[in-house]
Amino acid sequence: MNGDDLAAFEAELGFDTLAIRAGYQRTHEAEHNEAIFPTSSYVYNSAAQAAARFSGDEPGNIYSRFTNPTVRTFENRLAALEGAESCVATSSGMAAIMSTCLGLLKTGDHIVSSRAIFGSTVVLFNNYMARFGVATTYVDLTDLSAWEAAIQDNSKILFLETPSNPLVEIADLKKLSELAHRYDCLLVVDNCLCTPALQKPLALGADVVIHSATKYLDGQGRAVGGAVLGSKELVGDEVYAVLRTTGPTMSPFNAWIFLKGLETLNLRMKAHCENTLQLAQWLDDHPAVDKVHYPGLEGHPGYALALQQQTAFGGLLSFELKNNTRENAWQVVDHTRLLSITANLGDVKTTITHPATTTHGRVPVEEREKSGISDGLLRIAVGLESIADIKNDLQRGLSSL
Ligand SMILES: *Cc1c(COP(=O)(O)O)cnc(C)c1O
């Protein structure tokens, strides 16, 4: 009957339909838009029912640290989009990564991680996981033999982001998941930059997908949140149990914002990708620009792979200047009038960042240069403004050099 739970025929539905309708059960008020449930606890019909809920004999809401209908709707919907059995929403992207570590690792375990990951993730691994006896070895994202060489007997997790940020390198998810499984490890992929609209790591063999919902899932810079997705066993049981006990939970208000974000995810990602490809081609032809990093350009080493495992090339690019100094990069930034000078990404508003002195400012110079983040490198997270205005704004900076 119309209005019944869509789960019954979800398998037949397309991505855009799931993004708009999956995971929600209308209440007795017959509201059209999803309701928000701002409640910390729930009541029971009887003492026996309370006991049944607490023992787990009867499914249902207990307490919003681990059961909330709005949060559950977001989890169900994102799970449908990623093709995951289970999803656990968290208070931030970092809470998602921390909960995954707590749920899947123990003292003595080892992580093999791409070097090119979010800065706070490096701090989590080096300063906190290390303190509890979990060591991490870093490797180059695209060097498959380095990944294999870094795997030890106690390795449990292979961790990466693809595309990487800010150099937008592409990792081969199929090959890395085969490698992980050959050594009894789990492949954990931070899918923040692509979202399921562009890439579904679980279908390519990954075991766990992580999101910072703060970025494209919201898409309009309004709230901080995260999610972990994967099998019932790994995520529905292990990671959920961490969240239930330790409490880095998503608020129902934020879950509602992210739900609204998911409804337009595919549309926004298409528009981000179109604008970014146009900007990449324009920068590639610009006389003041030496090199553009964007997998949508045929000269990019990850072009063929991105074509294979992504539906489009993403909303992030970086570029180097002909005279590639910090002074020149800052001059370009300071001549813009429209672009936001901030390190955030995944917003309808275009942002410009100088990685060497912001996101990667605390990385030792030698290490930073080895990983390709030069003094003049600029990163653009391309938004949805008119592309002519984005180009004109950058032109102000580039023509000042
Ligand atoms: C922002 C970001 C995170 C952290 O997410 P928060 O929501 O800020 O905690 C993790 N991974 C990637 C790739 C990110 O861009």
PDB file of N, CA, C and O in Angstrom, residues 9 79 160 176 203 275:
ATOM      1  N   PHE A   9      10.526  -2.942  -1.344  1.00  0.00           N
ATOM      2  CA  PHE A   9      10.922  -2.993  -2.768  1.00  0.00           C
ATOM      3  C   PHE A   9      12.089  -2.061  -3.087  1.00  0.00           C
ATOM      4  O   PHE A   9      12.303  -1.641  -4.208  1.00  0.00           O
ATOM      5  N   ALA A  79      22.885   3.988   4.110  1.00  0.00           N
ATOM      6  CA  ALA A  79      23.191   2.566   3.870  1.00  0.00           C
ATOM      7  C   ALA A  79      22.647   2.139   2.506  1.00  0.00           C
ATOM      8  O   ALA A  79      23.323   1.429   1.751  1.00  0.00           O
ATOM      9  N   LEU A 160      42.626   4.176   3.883  1.00  0.00           N
ATOM     10  CA  LEU A 160      42.953   5.151   2.828  1.00  0.00           C
ATOM     11  C   LEU A 160      41.782   6.060   2.495  1.00  0.00           C
ATOM     12  O   LEU A 160      40.634   5.794   2.860  1.00  0.00           O
ATOM     13  N   LEU A 176      43.512  -3.191  -3.892  1.00  0.00           N
ATOM     14  CA  LEU A 176      43.822  -3.054  -2.466  1.00  0.00           C
ATOM     15  C   LEU A 176      42.925  -3.935  -1.602  1.00  0.00           C
ATOM     16  O   LEU A 176      43.372  -4.451  -0.573  1.00  0.00           O
ATOM     17  N   ALA A 203      31.204  -2.077  -3.009  1.00  0.00           N
ATOM     18  CA  ALA A 203      30.999  -2.887  -4.215  1.00  0.00           C
ATOM     19  C   ALA A 203      32.334  -3.263  -4.853  1.00  0.00           C
ATOM     20  O   ALA A 203      32.418  -4.230  -5.605  1.00  0.00           O
ATOM     21  N   ASN A 275      31.560  21.751 -12.847  1.00  0.00           N
ATOM     22  CA  ASN A 275      32.298  23.000 -12.608  1.00  0.00           C
ATOM     23  C   ASN A 275      33.798  22.739 -12.460  1.00  0.00           C
ATOM     24  O   ASN A 275      34.622  23.494 -12.968  1.00  0.00           O
TER      25      ASN A 275
END
